[in-house]
Tab-separated table of C-alpha atoms in Angstrom:
chain	number	residue	atom	x	y	z
A	1	MET	CA	0.294	27.049	15.985
A	2	ASN	CA	1.456	23.529	14.730
A	3	ILE	CA	0.162	23.264	11.442
A	4	GLU	CA	0.246	19.349	11.775
A	5	ARG	CA	-2.286	19.617	14.537
A	6	LEU	CA	-4.790	21.468	11.940
A	7	ASN	CA	-4.139	18.465	9.706
A	8	TYR	CA	-5.018	16.491	12.423
A	9	PHE	CA	-8.127	18.497	12.963
A	10	LEU	CA	-9.364	18.840	9.925
A	11	ALA	CA	-8.885	14.464	9.500
A	12	VAL	CA	-11.140	14.109	12.347
A	13	ALA	CA	-13.817	16.821	11.416
A	14	HIS	CA	-13.539	14.833	7.751
A	15	HIS	CA	-14.018	11.223	9.038
A	16	GLY	CA	-16.185	12.101	12.269
A	17	SER	CA	-13.706	9.540	13.843
A	18	PHE	CA	-10.673	9.432	15.659
A	19	THR	CA	-10.122	5.989	14.816
A	20	LYS	CA	-10.615	6.609	11.267
A	21	ALA	CA	-8.524	9.823	10.989
A	22	ALA	CA	-5.506	8.248	12.961
A	23	LYS	CA	-5.659	5.448	10.179
A	24	ASP	CA	-5.755	8.030	7.651
A	25	CYS	CA	-2.604	10.230	9.158
A	26	PHE	CA	-0.963	6.990	9.996
A	27	ILE	CA	-0.653	7.726	13.525
A	28	SER	CA	-2.016	5.944	16.729
A	29	GLN	CA	-5.012	6.999	17.813
A	30	THR	CA	-4.157	7.821	21.304
A	31	ALA	CA	-1.589	10.276	19.303
A	32	ILE	CA	-4.449	12.242	17.283
A	33	SER	CA	-6.523	12.689	20.772
A	34	GLN	CA	-3.513	14.112	22.348
A	35	GLN	CA	-3.047	16.648	19.594
A	36	ILE	CA	-6.352	17.471	19.292
A	37	ALA	CA	-6.531	17.987	23.100
A	38	ALA	CA	-3.390	20.236	23.060
A	39	LEU	CA	-5.007	22.244	19.948
A	40	GLU	CA	-8.248	22.600	22.145
A	41	ALA	CA	-6.052	23.730	25.212
A	42	GLU	CA	-4.425	26.472	22.706
A	43	PHE	CA	-7.653	28.031	21.752
A	44	SER	CA	-9.109	27.265	25.208
A	45	VAL	CA	-12.420	25.769	23.452
A	46	GLN	CA	-13.850	22.332	23.070
A	47	LEU	CA	-14.001	21.476	19.178
A	48	PHE	CA	-15.347	17.989	19.186
A	49	THR	CA	-18.187	16.140	21.310
A	50	ARG	CA	-18.428	12.361	21.065
A	51	THR	CA	-21.700	10.736	19.594
A	52	ARG	CA	-22.843	7.189	19.428
A	53	SER	CA	-21.301	6.760	15.906
A	54	GLY	CA	-18.101	8.994	16.467
A	55	VAL	CA	-17.297	12.898	17.309
A	56	GLU	CA	-19.296	15.887	15.887
A	57	LEU	CA	-18.116	19.284	15.500
A	58	THR	CA	-18.653	21.847	18.337
A	59	GLU	CA	-19.892	25.433	17.527
A	60	ALA	CA	-16.273	26.283	17.919
A	61	GLY	CA	-14.792	23.580	15.601
A	62	ARG	CA	-17.684	24.512	12.948
A	63	PHE	CA	-16.271	28.184	13.334
A	64	LEU	CA	-12.441	27.073	13.225
A	65	LEU	CA	-13.099	24.643	10.051
A	66	PRO	CA	-13.162	26.876	7.230
A	67	LEU	CA	-10.118	28.785	8.928
A	68	ALA	CA	-7.811	25.532	9.707
A	69	GLN	CA	-8.966	24.292	5.751
A	70	GLN	CA	-7.383	27.872	4.629
A	71	THR	CA	-4.408	27.695	6.969
A	72	VAL	CA	-3.513	24.485	5.900
A	73	GLN	CA	-4.098	25.312	1.732
A	74	ALA	CA	-1.995	28.457	2.023
A	75	TYR	CA	0.890	26.557	4.013
A	76	ARG	CA	0.732	23.763	1.543
A	77	ALA	CA	0.893	26.304	-1.574
A	78	MET	CA	3.622	28.376	0.124
A	79	THR	CA	5.759	25.214	1.273
A	80	SER	CA	5.381	23.707	-2.565
A	81	GLN	CA	6.317	27.395	-4.161
A	82	MET	CA	9.331	28.066	-1.601
A	83	GLN	CA	10.937	24.613	-2.304
A	84	HIS	CA	9.938	24.968	-6.176
A	85	ARG	CA	11.712	28.286	-6.207
A	86	TYR	CA	14.628	28.468	-4.219
A	87	GLY	CA	14.630	24.981	-2.586
A	88	GLU	CA	16.445	21.653	-3.509
A	89	ASN	CA	14.087	19.381	-5.105
A	90	VAL	CA	12.474	17.044	-2.477
A	91	GLU	CA	13.862	13.545	-3.079
A	92	LEU	CA	11.664	10.047	-2.375
A	93	THR	CA	12.927	7.269	-2.822
A	94	VAL	CA	10.692	4.110	-3.089
A	95	ALA	CA	11.750	0.331	-3.465
A	96	TYR	CA	9.677	-2.317	-4.970
A	97	THR	CA	9.962	-5.915	-6.115
A	98	GLY	CA	8.022	-6.566	-9.141
A	99	PRO	CA	5.411	-5.996	-11.535
A	100	VAL	CA	2.320	-5.664	-9.058
A	101	GLU	CA	3.915	-2.937	-7.290
A	102	ARG	CA	5.385	-1.208	-10.464
A	103	GLU	CA	1.977	-1.036	-12.052
A	104	LEU	CA	0.650	0.327	-8.899
A	105	LEU	CA	3.749	3.033	-9.278
A	106	HIS	CA	3.042	3.451	-12.598
A	107	ARG	CA	-0.808	4.754	-11.894
A	108	ALA	CA	-0.256	6.310	-8.756
A	109	ILE	CA	2.782	8.622	-9.612
A	110	PRO	CA	1.223	11.298	-12.157
A	111	SER	CA	-1.460	11.997	-9.682
A	112	PHE	CA	1.360	12.851	-6.753
A	113	CYS	CA	3.801	14.631	-9.375
A	114	GLN	CA	0.845	17.222	-10.466
A	115	ALA	CA	0.347	17.803	-6.551
A	116	HIS	CA	4.191	17.984	-5.947
A	117	PRO	CA	5.876	19.286	-9.420
A	118	GLU	CA	8.925	20.243	-6.937
A	119	ALA	CA	9.728	16.629	-5.681
A	120	ARG	CA	11.971	14.258	-7.499
A	121	ILE	CA	11.305	10.385	-7.274
A	122	SER	CA	13.647	7.625	-7.837
A	123	PHE	CA	12.901	3.836	-7.858
A	124	ARG	CA	14.973	1.019	-6.718
A	125	ARG	CA	13.972	-2.522	-8.025
A	126	CYS	CA	15.114	-5.032	-4.561
A	127	PRO	CA	14.610	-8.488	-4.180
A	128	MET	CA	11.371	-9.317	-1.817
A	129	SER	CA	14.295	-10.685	0.826
A	130	LYS	CA	16.219	-7.490	0.702
A	131	LEU	CA	13.493	-4.851	1.142
A	132	SER	CA	14.209	-4.617	5.135
A	133	LEU	CA	17.921	-4.249	4.856
A	134	ALA	CA	17.273	-1.385	1.857
A	135	LEU	CA	14.854	0.466	4.603
A	136	GLU	CA	16.744	0.013	7.504
A	137	GLN	CA	20.302	1.304	5.563
A	138	GLY	CA	18.311	4.484	4.487
A	139	GLU	CA	18.629	3.083	0.927
A	140	CYS	CA	14.665	3.935	0.216
A	141	ASP	CA	12.557	6.012	2.124
A	142	ILE	CA	9.249	3.742	0.910
A	143	ALA	CA	9.239	-0.175	0.533
A	144	LEU	CA	6.239	-1.518	-1.388
A	145	ALA	CA	5.720	-5.555	-0.506
A	146	VAL	CA	3.381	-7.971	0.363
A	147	PRO	CA	2.353	-7.806	3.975
A	148	GLY	CA	5.072	-9.531	6.583
A	149	GLU	CA	7.925	-9.146	3.971
A	150	VAL	CA	9.753	-5.800	5.501
A	151	ALA	CA	10.336	-6.561	9.389
A	152	VAL	CA	12.224	-3.375	10.597
A	153	SER	CA	11.371	-1.315	14.015
A	154	GLY	CA	9.802	1.268	14.475
A	155	CYS	CA	8.264	1.625	10.847
A	156	ARG	CA	4.678	2.353	9.798
A	157	CYS	CA	2.933	-0.219	7.847
A	158	VAL	CA	-0.210	0.681	5.748
A	159	THR	CA	-1.937	-1.419	3.325
A	160	VAL	CA	-2.137	0.476	-0.033
A	161	LEU	CA	-3.976	-1.893	-2.378
A	162	SER	CA	-6.444	-4.848	-2.184
A	163	ARG	CA	-7.330	-6.862	-4.904
A	164	PRO	CA	-9.059	-10.274	-5.546
A	165	THR	CA	-6.496	-13.481	-5.772
A	166	ARG	CA	-6.684	-14.822	-9.536
A	167	ILE	CA	-5.383	-18.099	-10.778
A	168	ALA	CA	-2.795	-17.738	-13.354
A	169	VAL	CA	-3.158	-20.290	-16.176
A	170	SER	CA	-1.305	-20.090	-19.743
A	171	THR	CA	-3.353	-19.523	-22.428
A	172	ALA	CA	-2.226	-22.455	-24.278
A	173	SER	CA	-3.713	-24.778	-21.257
A	174	PRO	CA	-6.713	-26.607	-21.397
A	175	LEU	CA	-8.052	-24.544	-18.385
A	176	ALA	CA	-7.830	-21.327	-20.133
A	177	ASN	CA	-11.053	-21.834	-21.554
A	178	ARG	CA	-12.771	-21.931	-18.174
A	179	THR	CA	-14.416	-18.828	-16.013
A	180	VAL	CA	-13.847	-20.105	-12.862
A	181	LEU	CA	-11.860	-23.107	-11.552
A	182	SER	CA	-12.319	-25.264	-8.521
A	183	LEU	CA	-9.859	-26.990	-6.524
A	184	GLU	CA	-10.327	-30.249	-7.954
A	185	ASP	CA	-9.792	-28.579	-11.595
A	186	ILE	CA	-5.962	-27.378	-10.260
A	187	ARG	CA	-5.258	-30.304	-8.116
A	188	ASP	CA	-3.273	-32.198	-10.249
A	189	GLN	CA	-1.452	-29.167	-11.928
A	190	PRO	CA	2.652	-27.984	-10.964
A	191	VAL	CA	2.015	-24.551	-8.884
A	192	ILE	CA	4.985	-21.981	-9.152
A	193	ILE	CA	5.961	-20.328	-6.065
A	194	LEU	CA	8.876	-17.981	-5.776
A	195	ARG	CA	12.054	-19.736	-3.792
A	196	LEU	CA	11.935	-19.529	0.230
A	197	ASP	CA	15.164	-17.608	0.467
A	198	ALA	CA	13.589	-14.904	-2.192
A	199	SER	CA	10.864	-14.150	0.699
A	200	LEU	CA	10.600	-13.820	3.825
A	201	ALA	CA	7.402	-15.056	4.448
A	202	ALA	CA	4.872	-15.412	1.709
A	203	ALA	CA	6.612	-18.105	-0.223
A	204	GLU	CA	6.446	-20.387	3.046
A	205	ALA	CA	3.223	-19.280	3.821
A	206	ILE	CA	1.718	-20.462	0.180
A	207	ARG	CA	3.742	-23.463	0.267
A	208	GLN	CA	2.377	-24.521	3.672
A	209	TRP	CA	-1.077	-23.782	2.445
A	210	LEU	CA	-0.724	-25.532	-0.893
A	211	LEU	CA	0.109	-28.864	1.357
A	212	SER	CA	-2.758	-28.518	3.895
A	213	LEU	CA	-5.047	-29.021	0.424
A	214	GLY	CA	-3.699	-31.935	-0.304
A	215	PHE	CA	-0.980	-30.847	-3.362
A	216	ALA	CA	2.039	-33.231	-3.177
A	217	GLN	CA	5.466	-31.269	-2.181
A	218	GLU	CA	6.653	-32.407	-5.610
A	219	GLN	CA	3.995	-30.566	-7.512
A	220	ILE	CA	5.836	-26.994	-6.241
A	221	LEU	CA	8.087	-25.664	-8.503
A	222	ARG	CA	10.271	-22.645	-7.716
A	223	ALA	CA	10.915	-19.155	-9.394
A	224	ASP	CA	13.615	-16.628	-8.986
A	225	THR	CA	11.373	-13.674	-9.443
A	226	ILE	CA	7.535	-13.118	-10.161
A	227	GLU	CA	8.534	-12.467	-13.536
A	228	ASP	CA	10.319	-16.073	-13.573
A	229	GLN	CA	6.717	-17.203	-12.300
A	230	LEU	CA	5.032	-15.514	-15.094
A	231	LEU	CA	7.069	-16.507	-17.769
A	232	MET	CA	7.076	-20.397	-16.380
A	233	VAL	CA	3.136	-19.476	-16.355
A	234	ALA	CA	3.021	-18.516	-20.119
A	235	VAL	CA	5.013	-21.385	-21.398
A	236	ASN	CA	2.962	-23.719	-19.613
A	237	GLN	CA	5.095	-24.815	-16.597
A	238	GLY	CA	2.232	-24.657	-14.359
A	239	ILE	CA	-0.067	-22.435	-12.418
A	240	SER	CA	0.128	-19.664	-10.185
A	241	PHE	CA	-1.503	-17.066	-7.753
A	242	MET	CA	-1.459	-13.358	-8.994
A	243	PRO	CA	-3.736	-10.433	-8.342
A	244	GLU	CA	-6.404	-9.760	-10.678
A	245	HIS	CA	-4.536	-6.507	-12.433
A	246	VAL	CA	-1.022	-8.163	-13.311
A	247	LYS	CA	-1.216	-8.344	-17.400
A	248	SER	CA	1.542	-10.695	-18.687
A	249	GLU	CA	1.533	-12.241	-22.336
A	250	GLY	CA	0.714	-15.799	-22.680
A	251	ILE	CA	-1.332	-15.762	-19.396
A	252	ARG	CA	-5.130	-15.563	-18.510
A	253	LEU	CA	-6.363	-14.831	-14.777
A	254	ILE	CA	-9.210	-16.922	-13.680
A	255	PRO	CA	-11.235	-16.583	-10.598
A	256	MET	CA	-11.276	-19.765	-8.161
A	257	SER	CA	-14.783	-21.173	-6.526
A	258	GLY	CA	-15.258	-21.217	-3.015
A	259	LYS	CA	-13.077	-18.902	-0.611
A	260	LEU	CA	-9.684	-20.680	-0.588
A	261	LEU	CA	-7.947	-17.319	-2.193
A	262	ARG	CA	-7.333	-14.659	0.017
A	263	PRO	CA	-7.194	-11.438	-1.429
A	264	HIS	CA	-3.938	-9.903	-2.503
A	265	GLU	CA	-2.807	-6.933	-0.475
A	266	THR	CA	0.348	-4.549	-1.501
A	267	VAL	CA	1.764	-2.778	1.633
A	268	ALA	CA	3.570	0.387	2.238
A	269	VAL	CA	6.603	0.031	4.509
A	270	PHE	CA	8.189	3.534	5.899
A	271	ARG	CA	10.620	5.045	8.828
A	272	GLN	CA	9.648	8.850	8.427
A	273	ASN	CA	6.163	9.901	8.831
A	274	THR	CA	6.990	13.762	6.761
A	275	GLY	CA	4.207	14.940	4.800
A	276	MET	CA	5.743	14.201	1.542
A	277	THR	CA	5.525	10.004	2.293
A	278	GLN	CA	1.994	10.700	3.657
A	279	GLU	CA	1.017	12.409	0.831
A	280	PHE	CA	2.677	9.858	-1.551
A	281	VAL	CA	1.245	6.928	0.676
A	282	ARG	CA	-2.429	8.736	0.138
A	283	CYS	CA	-2.090	8.686	-3.797
A	284	LEU	CA	-0.703	4.804	-3.535
A	285	GLN	CA	-4.582	4.124	-1.861
A	286	GLN	CA	-6.277	5.900	-4.074
A	287	THR	CA	-5.178	4.626	-7.183
A	288	PRO	CA	-8.065	2.821	-9.143
């Protein structure tokens, strides 16, 4: 009996879809289909039938469902108790870049630690441009970044946060009294972004986007870190773009009219697809 196959079976039963279950389990649709086929061969039964909207449990699948739930729950409880009582602490190292990821971790960690009291989590603050190296050299198990910033072959990349992007302005700026800002409102403002060598992709993408909107190259100011960006905005040296959940003294986040600002996304990139890693990533995804 392979406990992971039961996990995959429960995921497909829950979602009614191989595609959604594969995404939830961080594996390909082909892989999860193969695992379900192997489970069916092991029991010599068909567990799912295909429908127009996805898949449904067969009679055998409905019979297996509560048994699989009990088995998986018992296995998780057994593993947790054995590790807590006799095993070494399970260590998980998470690398992150700045306040956006730190806030996400701050809100996600309690639920993970409650489910896994035996786990020991350590954190590594890392420049965005060095996250790939940290993951590749095994200095972290999970790297949190914006899409495209971590490029390591053989790793999985899962979106764990998507929030609207806002215009960050100083509370001392005349713009701070506005409820919404248009492109014309900010066209003459200096815009603060990260240095190109502090980011693999995001900084250059933002620079090209600003130039396409008619901003002049000399309007674009550089910061070493996201904290420096926030400080420069707070002292009214320019504006910037931040996800709506970022809070920083002296800054107001204002929506932009139209659809020019894409949502801010944070991804978790990891090489080892272990149960502990999966659980941690799920906690990140479920963070309100």
